[in-house]
Short mmCIF file of C-alpha atoms in Angstrom, two decimals:
data_model
loop_
_atom_site.label_atom_id
_atom_site.label_comp_id
_atom_site.label_asym_id
_atom_site.label_seq_id
_atom_site.Cartn_x
_atom_site.Cartn_y
_atom_site.Cartn_z
CA UNK A 1 -12.61 2.81 7.50
CA UNK A 2 -16.37 4.02 6.54
CA UNK A 3 -15.39 6.14 3.19
CA UNK A 4 -14.24 3.14 2.19
CA UNK A 5 -17.14 1.01 2.03
CA UNK A 6 -18.45 3.38 -1.32
CA UNK A 7 -15.23 2.53 -2.56
CA UNK A 8 -15.60 -1.01 -2.54
CA UNK A 9 -18.74 -1.28 -3.78
CA UNK A 10 -18.22 0.96 -6.55
CA UNK A 11 -15.20 -0.95 -7.46
CA UNK A 12 -16.94 -4.36 -7.40
CA UNK A 13 -19.50 -3.24 -9.91
CA UNK A 14 -19.32 -4.92 -13.46
CA UNK A 15 -15.31 -4.60 -13.11
CA UNK A 16 -13.58 -5.26 -16.70
CA UNK A 17 -12.18 -8.54 -15.65
CA UNK A 18 -14.05 -10.42 -12.06
CA UNK A 19 -10.67 -12.77 -11.43
CA UNK A 20 -8.37 -10.14 -11.72
CA UNK A 21 -11.18 -7.80 -9.45
CA UNK A 22 -10.83 -10.19 -6.75
CA UNK A 23 -7.02 -10.55 -7.22
CA UNK A 24 -6.29 -6.98 -6.88
CA UNK A 25 -8.72 -6.05 -4.40
CA UNK A 26 -8.11 -9.14 -1.83
CA UNK A 27 -5.83 -6.63 -0.06
CA UNK A 28 -8.32 -4.45 0.46
CA UNK A 29 -11.13 -6.87 0.99
CA UNK A 30 -8.73 -8.61 4.21
CA UNK A 31 -6.92 -5.83 5.18
CA UNK A 32 -10.03 -4.04 5.79
CA UNK A 33 -11.59 -6.30 8.82
CA UNK A 34 -8.48 -7.11 10.23
CA UNK A 35 -7.52 -3.08 11.20
CA UNK A 36 -11.31 -2.85 12.48
CA UNK A 37 -10.43 -6.19 14.63
CA UNK A 38 -6.89 -5.29 15.85
CA UNK A 39 -8.39 -1.46 16.39
CA UNK A 40 -8.79 -1.86 20.56
CA UNK A 41 -5.41 -3.14 20.73
CA UNK A 42 -3.87 -0.90 18.82
CA UNK A 43 -4.94 2.39 17.13
CA UNK A 44 -3.28 3.60 14.27
CA UNK A 45 -2.57 8.15 14.31
CA UNK A 46 -4.50 9.53 11.70
CA UNK A 47 -1.67 9.84 8.93
CA UNK A 48 -1.27 5.70 8.78
CA UNK A 49 -5.16 5.71 8.53
CA UNK A 50 -4.94 8.58 5.22
CA UNK A 51 -2.69 6.74 3.97
CA UNK A 52 -4.10 3.21 4.43
CA UNK A 53 -6.79 4.74 2.64
CA UNK A 54 -5.55 6.23 0.05
CA UNK A 55 -2.99 3.06 -0.65
CA UNK A 56 -6.92 1.08 -0.39
CA UNK A 57 -8.47 3.79 -3.33
CA UNK A 58 -5.17 2.90 -5.80
CA UNK A 59 -5.83 -0.65 -5.36
CA UNK A 60 -9.51 -0.38 -5.86
CA UNK A 61 -9.49 1.67 -9.00
CA UNK A 62 -7.16 -0.57 -10.54
CA UNK A 63 -9.04 -3.65 -9.55
CA UNK A 64 -11.85 -2.11 -11.25
CA UNK A 65 -10.51 -1.40 -14.51
CA UNK A 66 -7.67 -3.40 -14.25
CA UNK A 67 -3.94 -1.57 -13.92
CA UNK A 68 -3.26 -1.70 -17.85
CA UNK A 69 -6.55 0.06 -18.38
CA UNK A 70 -7.08 2.53 -15.81
CA UNK A 71 -8.72 5.67 -17.77
CA UNK A 72 -6.34 7.93 -16.18
CA UNK A 73 -3.28 6.12 -17.47
CA UNK A 74 -4.27 5.85 -20.46
CA UNK A 75 -5.18 9.59 -21.30
CA UNK A 76 -1.40 9.93 -19.87
CA UNK A 77 0.31 7.50 -22.20
CA UNK A 78 -1.96 9.03 -24.91
CA UNK A 79 -1.04 12.60 -23.83
CA UNK A 80 2.83 12.31 -23.22
CA UNK A 81 3.16 9.32 -26.03
CA UNK A 82 4.14 6.61 -23.87
CA UNK A 83 4.16 3.31 -24.45
CA UNK A 84 2.44 2.13 -21.90
CA UNK A 85 -0.35 2.74 -18.90
CA UNK A 86 1.69 3.56 -15.78
CA UNK A 87 -1.20 3.36 -13.23
CA UNK A 88 0.44 0.23 -12.39
CA UNK A 89 4.05 2.44 -11.86
CA UNK A 90 1.68 4.49 -9.20
CA UNK A 91 0.47 1.16 -7.17
CA UNK A 92 3.84 -0.29 -6.54
CA UNK A 93 4.97 3.38 -5.78
CA UNK A 94 2.24 3.36 -2.74
CA UNK A 95 3.21 -0.18 -1.97
CA UNK A 96 6.41 1.51 -0.81
CA UNK A 97 5.07 5.06 0.14
CA UNK A 98 2.26 3.57 2.56
CA UNK A 99 3.83 0.95 4.02
CA UNK A 100 6.86 2.52 5.14
CA UNK A 101 4.81 4.44 8.14
CA UNK A 102 3.28 1.43 8.84
CA UNK A 103 6.17 -0.28 9.35
CA UNK A 104 7.87 2.37 11.01
CA UNK A 105 4.95 3.23 13.39
CA UNK A 106 4.64 -0.06 14.52
CA UNK A 107 8.56 -0.62 15.45
CA UNK A 108 8.71 2.61 16.80
CA UNK A 109 5.38 1.72 19.20
CA UNK A 110 6.34 -2.15 19.37
CA UNK A 111 10.54 -2.05 20.09
CA UNK A 112 12.62 0.48 21.67
CA UNK A 113 13.95 1.68 18.34
CA UNK A 114 14.17 5.56 18.07
CA UNK A 115 14.55 8.03 15.43
CA UNK A 116 18.09 7.54 12.92
CA UNK A 117 19.47 4.73 10.70
CA UNK A 118 18.71 1.60 12.45
CA UNK A 119 14.65 2.44 12.11
CA UNK A 120 15.44 3.59 8.57
CA UNK A 121 17.40 0.70 7.48
CA UNK A 122 14.26 -1.86 9.17
CA UNK A 123 11.48 0.10 7.70
CA UNK A 124 12.87 0.55 4.10
CA UNK A 125 14.19 -3.27 4.36
CA UNK A 126 10.64 -4.42 5.66
CA UNK A 127 9.15 -2.40 2.13
CA UNK A 128 11.68 -4.34 -0.03
CA UNK A 129 11.18 -7.14 1.39
CA UNK A 130 6.86 -6.86 1.37
CA UNK A 131 7.23 -5.54 -2.70
CA UNK A 132 9.40 -8.87 -3.47
CA UNK A 133 6.82 -11.06 -1.78
CA UNK A 134 4.02 -9.58 -3.80
CA UNK A 135 6.40 -10.57 -6.91
CA UNK A 136 6.33 -14.14 -5.60
CA UNK A 137 2.79 -13.96 -5.12
CA UNK A 138 2.51 -12.50 -8.87
CA UNK A 139 4.69 -15.24 -10.20
CA UNK A 140 2.67 -18.16 -8.35
CA UNK A 141 -0.62 -16.79 -9.82
CA UNK A 142 0.37 -16.58 -13.19
CA UNK A 143 2.05 -20.16 -12.63
CA UNK A 144 -1.75 -21.36 -11.43
CA UNK A 145 -4.01 -19.47 -14.26
CA UNK A 146 -1.77 -19.53 -16.62
CA UNK A 147 -2.63 -16.58 -19.50
CA UNK A 148 -5.84 -16.09 -16.92
CA UNK A 149 -2.86 -13.81 -15.02
CA UNK A 150 -1.95 -11.25 -17.59
CA UNK A 151 -4.29 -8.70 -16.38
CA UNK A 152 -3.66 -9.41 -12.81
CA UNK A 153 0.60 -9.48 -13.66
CA UNK A 154 0.03 -5.81 -15.70
CA UNK A 155 3.39 -6.60 -17.40
CA UNK A 156 2.21 -4.48 -20.58
CA UNK A 157 5.11 -6.39 -22.57
CA UNK A 158 8.16 -5.05 -19.91
CA UNK A 159 10.39 -7.31 -19.82
CA UNK A 160 11.84 -5.52 -16.55
CA UNK A 161 8.45 -4.70 -14.50
CA UNK A 162 9.22 -6.93 -12.20
CA UNK A 163 12.65 -5.18 -11.36
CA UNK A 164 10.69 -1.16 -12.13
CA UNK A 165 8.21 -2.53 -9.69
CA UNK A 166 10.63 -3.30 -6.73
CA UNK A 167 12.78 -0.38 -7.46
CA UNK A 168 9.72 2.16 -7.47
CA UNK A 169 8.65 0.51 -3.95
CA UNK A 170 12.29 0.98 -2.60
CA UNK A 171 11.84 4.87 -3.96
CA UNK A 172 8.26 5.10 -2.49
CA UNK A 173 9.77 3.80 1.17
CA UNK A 174 12.53 6.40 0.97
CA UNK A 175 10.07 9.32 -0.01
CA UNK A 176 8.25 8.35 2.37
CA UNK A 177 10.66 7.93 5.44
CA UNK A 178 11.98 11.85 4.39
CA UNK A 179 9.19 13.44 3.65
CA UNK A 180 6.60 12.27 6.73
CA UNK A 181 8.89 11.32 9.51
CA UNK A 182 8.21 14.71 11.31
CA UNK A 183 4.74 14.69 10.76
CA UNK A 184 4.46 10.84 11.76
CA UNK A 185 6.78 11.71 14.91
CA UNK A 186 4.68 14.71 16.04
CA UNK A 187 0.96 12.11 15.72
CA UNK A 188 2.84 9.38 17.43
CA UNK A 189 3.92 12.11 20.83
CA UNK A 190 0.33 13.37 20.43
CA UNK A 191 -1.22 9.69 20.37
CA UNK A 192 1.21 8.22 23.23
CA UNK A 193 -0.56 11.81 25.45
CA UNK A 194 -3.94 10.68 24.87
CA UNK A 195 -2.96 7.32 25.86
CA UNK A 196 -1.35 7.98 28.90
CA UNK A 197 -4.53 10.43 29.91
CA UNK A 198 -7.14 7.61 29.53
CA UNK A 199 -4.71 5.05 30.96
CA UNK A 200 -4.77 7.15 34.38
CA UNK A 201 -5.86 5.91 37.52
CA UNK A 202 -9.28 8.19 39.88
#
């Protein structure tokens, strides 16, 4: 996770709004130390690590600018004559795409589940639950701090923003499993082989 450190430092230097930066970056600031702490007991596959790094980058870029003001999203809005900055849509798509592989990995390694319908159902259900819980967090923050939460919520005047967020997380979770399950299974098999080698007694 060393590549993450420069990104965290860049993101935290003169962000658009310091309070919003803290709220948006908090999952990364809490998750990275937790990942390092748990590593001796649970080493993730390279695929999971790459996805976590990509998701962290999305979160930290959004935290630095606020999601409604990310330059790439503003450029796309103007180029396509859109009504809003869609960078936060990317964030919620990733909120399903990345946790799907993480949930799938935990279920494959810590339960008897095998590839199939139940694994897909439980993985997808976890991602939907995670997305819904995040929307509850946004609601609680809005209630706690009032109008100052607008940058964190990033609704940009869309009354259906919460529903869009959860739909995109669902779409991301399904797409992730459809596109990456084969690669994930191969990496899980390699990880199991390496673990067997290191656990052999002389």
